[in-house]
mmCIF file of C-alpha atoms in Angstrom:
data_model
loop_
_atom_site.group_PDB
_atom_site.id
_atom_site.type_symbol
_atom_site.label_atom_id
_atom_site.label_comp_id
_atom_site.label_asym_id
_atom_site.label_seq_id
_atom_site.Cartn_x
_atom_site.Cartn_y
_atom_site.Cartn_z
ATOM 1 C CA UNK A 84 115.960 116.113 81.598
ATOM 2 C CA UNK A 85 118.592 114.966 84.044
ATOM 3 C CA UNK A 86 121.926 115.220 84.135
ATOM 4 C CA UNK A 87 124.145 112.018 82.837
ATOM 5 C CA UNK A 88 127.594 112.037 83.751
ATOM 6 C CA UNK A 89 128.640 108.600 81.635
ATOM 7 C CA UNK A 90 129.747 108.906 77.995
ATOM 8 C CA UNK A 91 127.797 107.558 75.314
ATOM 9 C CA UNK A 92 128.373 104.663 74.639
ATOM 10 C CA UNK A 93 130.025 103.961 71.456
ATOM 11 C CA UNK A 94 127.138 101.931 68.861
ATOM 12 C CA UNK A 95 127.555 98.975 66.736
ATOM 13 C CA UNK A 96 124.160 99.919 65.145
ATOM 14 C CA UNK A 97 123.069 103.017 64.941
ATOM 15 C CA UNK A 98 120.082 102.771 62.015
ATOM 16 C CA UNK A 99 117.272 104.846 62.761
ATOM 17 C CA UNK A 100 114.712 102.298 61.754
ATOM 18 C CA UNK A 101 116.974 99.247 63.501
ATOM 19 C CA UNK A 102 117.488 98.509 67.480
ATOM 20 C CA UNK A 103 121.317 98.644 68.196
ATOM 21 C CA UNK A 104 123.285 96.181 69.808
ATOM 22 C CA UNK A 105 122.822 97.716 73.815
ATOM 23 C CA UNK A 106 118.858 97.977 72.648
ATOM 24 C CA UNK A 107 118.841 94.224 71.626
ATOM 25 C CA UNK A 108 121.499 93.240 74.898
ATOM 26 C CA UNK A 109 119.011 94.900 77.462
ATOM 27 C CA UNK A 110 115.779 93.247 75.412
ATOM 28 C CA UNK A 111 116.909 89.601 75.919
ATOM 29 C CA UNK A 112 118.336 90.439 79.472
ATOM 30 C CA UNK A 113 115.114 91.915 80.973
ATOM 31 C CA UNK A 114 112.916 89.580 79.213
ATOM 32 C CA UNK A 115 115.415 86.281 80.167
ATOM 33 C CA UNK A 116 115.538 87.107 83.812
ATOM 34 C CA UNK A 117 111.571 87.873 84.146
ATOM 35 C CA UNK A 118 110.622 84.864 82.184
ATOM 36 C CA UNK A 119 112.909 82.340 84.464
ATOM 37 C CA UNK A 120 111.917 84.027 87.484
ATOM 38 C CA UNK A 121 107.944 83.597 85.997
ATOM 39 C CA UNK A 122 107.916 80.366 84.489
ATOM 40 C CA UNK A 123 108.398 78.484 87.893
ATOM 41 C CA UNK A 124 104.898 79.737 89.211
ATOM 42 C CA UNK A 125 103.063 79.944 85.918
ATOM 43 C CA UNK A 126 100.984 76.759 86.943
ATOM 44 C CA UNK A 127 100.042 78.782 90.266
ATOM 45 C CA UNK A 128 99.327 81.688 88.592
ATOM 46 C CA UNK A 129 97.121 79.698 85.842
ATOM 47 C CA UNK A 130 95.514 77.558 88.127
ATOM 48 C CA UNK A 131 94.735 80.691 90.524
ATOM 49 C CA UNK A 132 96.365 78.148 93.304
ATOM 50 C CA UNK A 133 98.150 80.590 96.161
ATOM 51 C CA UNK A 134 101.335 78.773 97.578
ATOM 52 C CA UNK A 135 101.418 79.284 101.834
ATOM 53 C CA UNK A 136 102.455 82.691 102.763
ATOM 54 C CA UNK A 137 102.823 83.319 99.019
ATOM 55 C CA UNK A 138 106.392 81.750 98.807
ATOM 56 C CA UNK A 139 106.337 82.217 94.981
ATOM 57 C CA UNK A 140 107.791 85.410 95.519
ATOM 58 C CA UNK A 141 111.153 83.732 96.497
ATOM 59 C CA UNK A 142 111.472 82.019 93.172
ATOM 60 C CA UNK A 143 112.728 85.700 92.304
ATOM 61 C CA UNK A 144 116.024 86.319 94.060
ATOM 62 C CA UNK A 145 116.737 83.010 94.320
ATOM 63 C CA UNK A 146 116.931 82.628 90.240
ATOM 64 C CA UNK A 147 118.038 86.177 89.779
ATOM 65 C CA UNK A 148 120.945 86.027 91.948
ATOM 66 C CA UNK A 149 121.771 82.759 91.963
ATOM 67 C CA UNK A 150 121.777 82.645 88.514
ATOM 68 C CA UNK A 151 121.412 85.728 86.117
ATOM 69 C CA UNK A 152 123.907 87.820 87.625
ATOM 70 C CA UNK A 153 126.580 85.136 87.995
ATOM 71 C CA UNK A 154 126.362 84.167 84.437
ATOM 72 C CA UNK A 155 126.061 88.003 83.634
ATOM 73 C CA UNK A 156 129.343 88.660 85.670
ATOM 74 C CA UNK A 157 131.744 85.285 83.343
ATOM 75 C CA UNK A 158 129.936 86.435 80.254
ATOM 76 C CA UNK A 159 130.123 90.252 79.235
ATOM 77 C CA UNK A 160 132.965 92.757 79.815
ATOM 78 C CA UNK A 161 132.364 96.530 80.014
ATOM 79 C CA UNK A 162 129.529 98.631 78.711
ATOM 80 C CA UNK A 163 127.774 95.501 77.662
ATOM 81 C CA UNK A 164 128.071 94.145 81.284
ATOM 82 C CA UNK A 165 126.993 97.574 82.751
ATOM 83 C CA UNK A 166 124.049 97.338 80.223
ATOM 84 C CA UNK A 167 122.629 93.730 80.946
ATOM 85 C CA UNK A 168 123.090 94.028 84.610
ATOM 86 C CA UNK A 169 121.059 96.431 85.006
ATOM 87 C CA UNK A 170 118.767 95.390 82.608
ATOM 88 C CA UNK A 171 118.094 91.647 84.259
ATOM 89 C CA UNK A 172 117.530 93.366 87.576
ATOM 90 C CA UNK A 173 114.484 95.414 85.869
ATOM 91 C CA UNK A 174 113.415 92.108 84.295
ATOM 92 C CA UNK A 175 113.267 90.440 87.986
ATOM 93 C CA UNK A 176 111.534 93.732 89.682
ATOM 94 C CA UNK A 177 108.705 93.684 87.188
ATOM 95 C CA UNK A 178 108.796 89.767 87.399
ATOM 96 C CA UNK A 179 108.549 89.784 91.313
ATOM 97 C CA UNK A 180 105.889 92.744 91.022
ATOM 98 C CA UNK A 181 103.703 90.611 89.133
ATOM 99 C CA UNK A 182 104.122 87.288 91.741
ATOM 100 C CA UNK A 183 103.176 89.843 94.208
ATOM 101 C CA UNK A 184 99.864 90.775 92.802
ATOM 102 C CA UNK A 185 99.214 87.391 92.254
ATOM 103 C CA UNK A 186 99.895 85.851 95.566
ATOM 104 C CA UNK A 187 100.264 88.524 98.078
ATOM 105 C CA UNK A 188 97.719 89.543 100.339
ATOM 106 C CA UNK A 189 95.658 92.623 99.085
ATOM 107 C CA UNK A 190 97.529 95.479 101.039
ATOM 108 C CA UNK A 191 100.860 94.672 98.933
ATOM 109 C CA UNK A 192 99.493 93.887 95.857
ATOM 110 C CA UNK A 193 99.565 97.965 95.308
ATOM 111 C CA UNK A 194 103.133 97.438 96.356
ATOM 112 C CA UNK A 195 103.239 94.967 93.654
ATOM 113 C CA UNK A 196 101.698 97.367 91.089
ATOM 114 C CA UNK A 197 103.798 100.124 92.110
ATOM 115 C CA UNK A 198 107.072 97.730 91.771
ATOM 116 C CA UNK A 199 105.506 97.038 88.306
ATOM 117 C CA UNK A 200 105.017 100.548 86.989
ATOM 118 C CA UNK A 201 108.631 101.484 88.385
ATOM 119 C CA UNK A 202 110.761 98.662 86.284
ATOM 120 C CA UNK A 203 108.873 99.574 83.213
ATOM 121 C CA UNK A 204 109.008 103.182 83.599
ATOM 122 C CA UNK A 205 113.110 102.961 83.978
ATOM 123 C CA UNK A 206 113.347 99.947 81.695
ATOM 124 C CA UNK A 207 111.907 101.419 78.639
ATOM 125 C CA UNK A 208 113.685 104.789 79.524
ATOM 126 C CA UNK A 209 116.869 102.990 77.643
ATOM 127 C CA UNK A 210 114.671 100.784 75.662
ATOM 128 C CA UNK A 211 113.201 104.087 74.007
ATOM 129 C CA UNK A 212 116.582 105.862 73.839
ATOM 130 C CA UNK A 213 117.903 103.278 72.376
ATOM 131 C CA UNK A 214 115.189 103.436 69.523
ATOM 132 C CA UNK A 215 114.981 106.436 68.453
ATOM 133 C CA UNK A 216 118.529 108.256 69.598
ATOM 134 C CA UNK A 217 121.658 105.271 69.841
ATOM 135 C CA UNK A 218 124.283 108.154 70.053
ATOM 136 C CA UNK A 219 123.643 109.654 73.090
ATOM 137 C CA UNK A 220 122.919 106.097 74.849
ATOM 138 C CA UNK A 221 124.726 105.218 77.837
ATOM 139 C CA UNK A 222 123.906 103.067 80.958
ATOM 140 C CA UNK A 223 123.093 105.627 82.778
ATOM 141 C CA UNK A 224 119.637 106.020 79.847
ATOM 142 C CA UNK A 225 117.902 103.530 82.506
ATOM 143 C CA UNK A 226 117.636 106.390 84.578
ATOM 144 C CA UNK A 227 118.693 104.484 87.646
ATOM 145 C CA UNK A 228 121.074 106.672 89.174
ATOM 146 C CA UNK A 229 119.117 109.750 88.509
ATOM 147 C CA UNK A 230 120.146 111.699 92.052
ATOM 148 C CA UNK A 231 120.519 111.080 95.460
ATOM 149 C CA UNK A 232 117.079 113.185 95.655
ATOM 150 C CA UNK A 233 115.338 110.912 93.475
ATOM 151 C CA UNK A 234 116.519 107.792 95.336
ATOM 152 C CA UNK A 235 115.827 109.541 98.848
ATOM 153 C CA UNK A 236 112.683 110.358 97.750
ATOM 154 C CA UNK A 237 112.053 106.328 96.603
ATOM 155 C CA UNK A 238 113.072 105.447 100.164
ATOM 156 C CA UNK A 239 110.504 107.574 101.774
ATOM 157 C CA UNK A 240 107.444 106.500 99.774
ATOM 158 C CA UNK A 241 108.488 102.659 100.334
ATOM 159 C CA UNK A 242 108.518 104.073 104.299
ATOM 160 C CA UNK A 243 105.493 105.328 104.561
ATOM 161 C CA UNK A 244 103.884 102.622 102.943
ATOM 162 C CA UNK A 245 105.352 99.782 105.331
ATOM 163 C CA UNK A 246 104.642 102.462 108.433
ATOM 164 C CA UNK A 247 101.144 102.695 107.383
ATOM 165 C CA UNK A 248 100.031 99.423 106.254
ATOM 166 C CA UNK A 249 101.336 98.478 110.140
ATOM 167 C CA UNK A 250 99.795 101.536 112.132
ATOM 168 C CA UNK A 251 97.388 102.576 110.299
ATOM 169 C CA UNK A 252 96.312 99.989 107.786
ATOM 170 C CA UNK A 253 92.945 102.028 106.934
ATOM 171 C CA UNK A 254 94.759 104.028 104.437
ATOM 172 C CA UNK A 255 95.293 101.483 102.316
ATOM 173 C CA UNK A 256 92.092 100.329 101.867
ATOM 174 C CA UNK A 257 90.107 102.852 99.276
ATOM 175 C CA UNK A 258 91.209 100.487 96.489
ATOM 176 C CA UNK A 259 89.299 102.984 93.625
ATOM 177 C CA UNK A 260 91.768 105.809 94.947
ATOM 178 C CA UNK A 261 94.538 103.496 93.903
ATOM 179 C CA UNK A 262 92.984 103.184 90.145
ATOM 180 C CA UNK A 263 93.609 106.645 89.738
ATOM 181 C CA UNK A 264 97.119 106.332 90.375
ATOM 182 C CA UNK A 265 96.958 103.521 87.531
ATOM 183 C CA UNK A 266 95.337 105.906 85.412
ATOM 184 C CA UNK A 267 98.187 108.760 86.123
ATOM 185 C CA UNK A 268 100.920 106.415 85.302
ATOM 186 C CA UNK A 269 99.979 105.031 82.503
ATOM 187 C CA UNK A 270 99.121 108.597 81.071
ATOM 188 C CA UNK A 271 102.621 109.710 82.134
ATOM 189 C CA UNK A 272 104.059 106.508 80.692
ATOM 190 C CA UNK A 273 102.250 107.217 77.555
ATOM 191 C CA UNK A 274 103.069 111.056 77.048
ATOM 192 C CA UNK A 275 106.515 110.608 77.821
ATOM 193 C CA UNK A 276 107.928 107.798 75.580
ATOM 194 C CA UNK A 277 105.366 109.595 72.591
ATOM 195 C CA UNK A 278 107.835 112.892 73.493
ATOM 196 C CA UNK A 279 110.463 110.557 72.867
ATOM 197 C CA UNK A 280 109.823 109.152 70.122
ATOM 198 C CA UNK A 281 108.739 112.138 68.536
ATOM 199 C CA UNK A 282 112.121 114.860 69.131
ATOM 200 C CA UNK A 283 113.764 111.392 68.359
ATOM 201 C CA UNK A 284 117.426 112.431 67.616
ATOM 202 C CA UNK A 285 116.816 115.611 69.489
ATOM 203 C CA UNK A 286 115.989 114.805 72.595
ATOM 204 C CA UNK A 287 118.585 113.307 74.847
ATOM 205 C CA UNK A 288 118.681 112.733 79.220
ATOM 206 C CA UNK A 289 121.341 115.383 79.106
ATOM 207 C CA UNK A 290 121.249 119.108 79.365
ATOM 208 C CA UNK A 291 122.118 120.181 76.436
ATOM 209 C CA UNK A 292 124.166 123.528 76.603
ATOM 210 C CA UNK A 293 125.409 123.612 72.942
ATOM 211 C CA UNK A 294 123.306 123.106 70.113
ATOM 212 C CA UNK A 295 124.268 120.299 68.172
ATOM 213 C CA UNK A 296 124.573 120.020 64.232
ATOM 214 C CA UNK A 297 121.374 117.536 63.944
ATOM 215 C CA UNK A 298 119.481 119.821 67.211
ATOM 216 C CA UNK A 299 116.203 120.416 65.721
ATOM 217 C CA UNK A 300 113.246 122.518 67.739
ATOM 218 C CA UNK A 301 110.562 119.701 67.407
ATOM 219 C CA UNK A 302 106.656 121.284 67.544
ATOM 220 C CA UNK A 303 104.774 119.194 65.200
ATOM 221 C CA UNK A 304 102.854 115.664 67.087
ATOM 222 C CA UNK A 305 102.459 115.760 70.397
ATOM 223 C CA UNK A 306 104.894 118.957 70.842
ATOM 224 C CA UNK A 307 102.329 120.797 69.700
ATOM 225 C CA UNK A 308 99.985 120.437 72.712
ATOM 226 C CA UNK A 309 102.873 121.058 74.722
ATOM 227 C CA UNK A 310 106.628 122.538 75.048
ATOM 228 C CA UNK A 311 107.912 119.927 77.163
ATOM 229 C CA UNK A 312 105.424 116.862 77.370
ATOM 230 C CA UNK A 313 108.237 114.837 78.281
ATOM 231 C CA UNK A 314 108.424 116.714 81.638
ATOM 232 C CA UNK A 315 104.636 116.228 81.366
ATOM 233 C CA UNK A 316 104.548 112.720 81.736
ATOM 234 C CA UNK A 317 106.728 112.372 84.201
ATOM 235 C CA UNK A 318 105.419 114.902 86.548
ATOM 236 C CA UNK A 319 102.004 112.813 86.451
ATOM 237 C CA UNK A 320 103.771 109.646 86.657
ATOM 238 C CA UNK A 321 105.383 110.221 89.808
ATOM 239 C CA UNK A 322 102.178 111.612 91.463
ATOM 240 C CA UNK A 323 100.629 108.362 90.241
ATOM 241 C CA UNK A 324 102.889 106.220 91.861
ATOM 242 C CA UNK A 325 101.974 107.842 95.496
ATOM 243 C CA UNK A 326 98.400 107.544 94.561
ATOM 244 C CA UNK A 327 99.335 103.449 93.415
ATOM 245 C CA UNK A 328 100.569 103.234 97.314
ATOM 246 C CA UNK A 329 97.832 105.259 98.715
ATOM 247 C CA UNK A 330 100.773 107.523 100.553
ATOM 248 C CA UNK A 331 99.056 110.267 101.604
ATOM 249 C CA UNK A 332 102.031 112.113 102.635
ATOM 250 C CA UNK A 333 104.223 111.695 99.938
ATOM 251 C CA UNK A 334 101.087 112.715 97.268
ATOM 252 C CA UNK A 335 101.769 116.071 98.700
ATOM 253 C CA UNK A 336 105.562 115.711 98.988
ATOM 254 C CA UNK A 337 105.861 114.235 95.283
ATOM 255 C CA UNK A 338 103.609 116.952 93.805
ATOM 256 C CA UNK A 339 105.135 120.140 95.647
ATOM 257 C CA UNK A 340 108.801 118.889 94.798
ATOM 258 C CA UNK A 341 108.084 117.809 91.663
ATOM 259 C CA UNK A 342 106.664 120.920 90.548
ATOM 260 C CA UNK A 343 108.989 122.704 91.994
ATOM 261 C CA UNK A 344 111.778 120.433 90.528
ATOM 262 C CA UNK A 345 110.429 121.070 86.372
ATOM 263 C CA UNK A 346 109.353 124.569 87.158
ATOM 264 C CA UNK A 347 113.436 125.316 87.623
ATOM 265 C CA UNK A 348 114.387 123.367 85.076
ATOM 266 C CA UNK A 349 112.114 124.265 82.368
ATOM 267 C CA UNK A 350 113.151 127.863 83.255
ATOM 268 C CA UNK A 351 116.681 127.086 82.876
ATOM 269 C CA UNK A 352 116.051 124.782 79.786
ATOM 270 C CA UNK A 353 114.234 127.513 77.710
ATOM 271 C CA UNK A 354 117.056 130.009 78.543
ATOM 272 C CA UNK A 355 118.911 127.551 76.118
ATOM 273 C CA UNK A 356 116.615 127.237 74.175
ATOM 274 C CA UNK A 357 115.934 130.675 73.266
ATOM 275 C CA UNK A 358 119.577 130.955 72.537
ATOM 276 C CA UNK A 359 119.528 127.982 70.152
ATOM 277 C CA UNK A 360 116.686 129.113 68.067
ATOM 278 C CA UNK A 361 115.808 132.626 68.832
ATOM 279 C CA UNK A 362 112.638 133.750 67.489
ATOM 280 C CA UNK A 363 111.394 130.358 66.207
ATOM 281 C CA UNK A 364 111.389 129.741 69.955
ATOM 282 C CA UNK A 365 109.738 133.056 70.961
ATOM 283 C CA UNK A 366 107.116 132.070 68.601
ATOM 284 C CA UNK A 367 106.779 128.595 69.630
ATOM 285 C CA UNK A 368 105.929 130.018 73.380
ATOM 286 C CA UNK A 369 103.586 132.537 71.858
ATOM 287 C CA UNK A 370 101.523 129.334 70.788
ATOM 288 C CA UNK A 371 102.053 126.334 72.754
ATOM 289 C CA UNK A 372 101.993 126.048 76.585
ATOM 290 C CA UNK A 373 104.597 124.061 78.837
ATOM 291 C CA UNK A 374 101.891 121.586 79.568
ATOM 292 C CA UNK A 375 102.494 122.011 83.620
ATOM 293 C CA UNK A 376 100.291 123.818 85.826
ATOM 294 C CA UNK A 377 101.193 127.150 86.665
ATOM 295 C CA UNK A 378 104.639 126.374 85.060
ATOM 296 C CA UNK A 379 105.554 129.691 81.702
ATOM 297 C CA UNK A 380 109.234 129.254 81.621
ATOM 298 C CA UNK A 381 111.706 131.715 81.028
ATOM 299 C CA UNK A 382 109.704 134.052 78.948
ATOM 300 C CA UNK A 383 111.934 136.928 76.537
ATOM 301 C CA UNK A 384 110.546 140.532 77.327
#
C-alpha cells in the first residue's frame, strides 16, 4: 500500500451500499471527457475507415484541453476540482488509447493497449475506494502521484519502447507474447479490486500504523488464498504491462524491483500487523501464504 500524504477528503455520502459524491464527480468526469473525445470518430471506428496518418488521435487533446479542463477550471473549487481533473484526464488517456488501436499502425497499437490498461488501472483505484471505503478517500486514491520511483520507472518503459520500435523494431513483433501481458493485467486488475472490495472498510492506500476502531483482519473470500492479494495483483499487473510493450528490458527491471519493492513492504506491513492482532495473525500466517513468490513476511519466532 503506498503512502498518501493528502487528507481524506471530507464525504457528503458515505453509505456503504451508495457511491458518494467524489465517486459520482469522477464517474461523469472520466466518462464525459472519453465519450466527447470518442464520439467524433465513432463513424471511423464503425465503418473500419482509417483517417491519413491516423489523425483521429488529435480529436483527443484538442477536445480535452480545449475544452474539459477549461470548463473544469470556471466550474469546481477545491477537492471537487482536484477530483474531476484528474479524473477527465483518465477519461481522455483511455479514450486516446482506444483511437490508437483503432487507427494506428500495428507497432503502437500495444502502446495503445498499454495506455488503455494504465487509465483503468489508476481510474478505478478511486472508483473502488470510493465504493467500498469513502472515509479514507482523497485525490491522491487515483494513485497518480504514487512516487517519483513509480513515475521514473513509467518514463523508462515508454523509452524503451520508442528506442526499440526505431532501432530495433523486431522486438515488437511476437504479437502472442503481447497476449500474455493482456492476460497478466487483467488477472492483476481482477485480484486487486476483488482485495478491495473484500477488506472494504479495512483496507485503505495508507500505511496504517495504528489500528483503527472499525480495523478488522479480513481472511474469509479471496484473503483466504492469500495474505495480501492486493499486492498480488499488482505485482502481476505491472509485469503485464512490460509484456503489453514487449520491453524486454524493463520485464526484468519491473519484476526484480517490484519484488523487491512488496517483499519490504509486506515485511514491514505484517510487523503491524502482528501488533494489531497478535495471535489471530500468527495463525492466519500458519495457514495462508502471501501469494508472492518467494515472498514469507515478517514471521514471529
Amino acid at each position: 500500500m503506498c503512502l498518501n500524504q493528502t487528507p481524506p477528503i471530507q464525504q457528503t455520502c458515505c453509505a456503504t451500499n451508495k457511491l458518494c459524491h467524489e465517486g459520482r464527480l469522477s464517474l461523469g468526469c472520466s466518462v464525459g471527457t472519453a465519450a466527447l473525445v470518442l464520439l467524433p470518430s465513432v463513424p471511423q471506428i464503425y465503418f473500419g475507415a482509417v483517417p491519413k496518418e491516423w489523425g483521429a488521435v488529435l480529436w483527443g487533446p484538442v477536445l480535452y484541453y480545449a475544452l474539459i479542463n477549461l470548463i473544469i477550471r470556471f466550474i469546481l473549487r477545491q477537492n471537487d476540482y482536484q477530483i474531476a481533473i484528474r479524473a477527465s484526464f483518465l477519461g481522455f488517456v483511455g479514450a486516446t488509447s482506444i483511437l490508437l488501436i483503432c487507427f494506428a499502425p500495428c507497432v503502437w497499437k500495444q502502446f495503445g493497449v498499454y495506455g488503455f490498461f494504465m487509465a483503468f488501472f489508476h481510474y478505478t483505484e478511486f472508483l473502488a475506494i470510493a465504493w467500498s471505503n469513502p472515509k479514507s478517500l482523497s485525490a491522491d486514491s487515483f494513485m497518480l502521484n504514487h512516487s517519483w520511483s513509480y513515475a521514473a520507472a513509467a518514463t523508462a518503459s515508454w523509452l524503451e519502447f520508442i528506442l526499440e520500435v526505431y532501432l530495433l523494431p523486431e522486438f515488437k513483433s511476437f504479437y502472442y507474447v503481447w497476449l500474455i501481458g493482456v492476460v497478466l493485467c487483467t488477472f492483476g486488475e481482477i485480484v486487486r479490486k476483488t482485495a478491495i472490495f473484500t477488506a472494504s472498510i479495512s483496507f485503505t492506500h495508507l500505511v496504517q500504523y495504528e489500528k483503527s476502531g472499525d480495523h478488522k483482519l479480513i481472511t474469509h473470500g479471496i484473503y483466504a488464498f492469500a495474505r495480501h492479494p492486493s499486492y498480488v495483483g499488482w505485482f502481476w499487473w505491472s509485469i503485464g504491462t512490460q509484456f503489453i510493450l514487449l520491453n524486454p528490458i524493463c520485464i526484468l527491471i519491473y519484476t526484480v524491483v517490484s519484488w523487491k519493492f512488496f517483499h519490504d513492504r509486506i515485511y514491514c506491513e505484517e510487523y503491524t500487523l502482528l501488533n494489531f492482532f497478535r495471535n489471530d495473525y500468527k495463525t492466519y500466517q500458519d495457514t495462508v501464504p502471501t501469494g508472492l513468490p518467494f515472498i514469507k513476511g515478517f514471521i514471529l519466532e
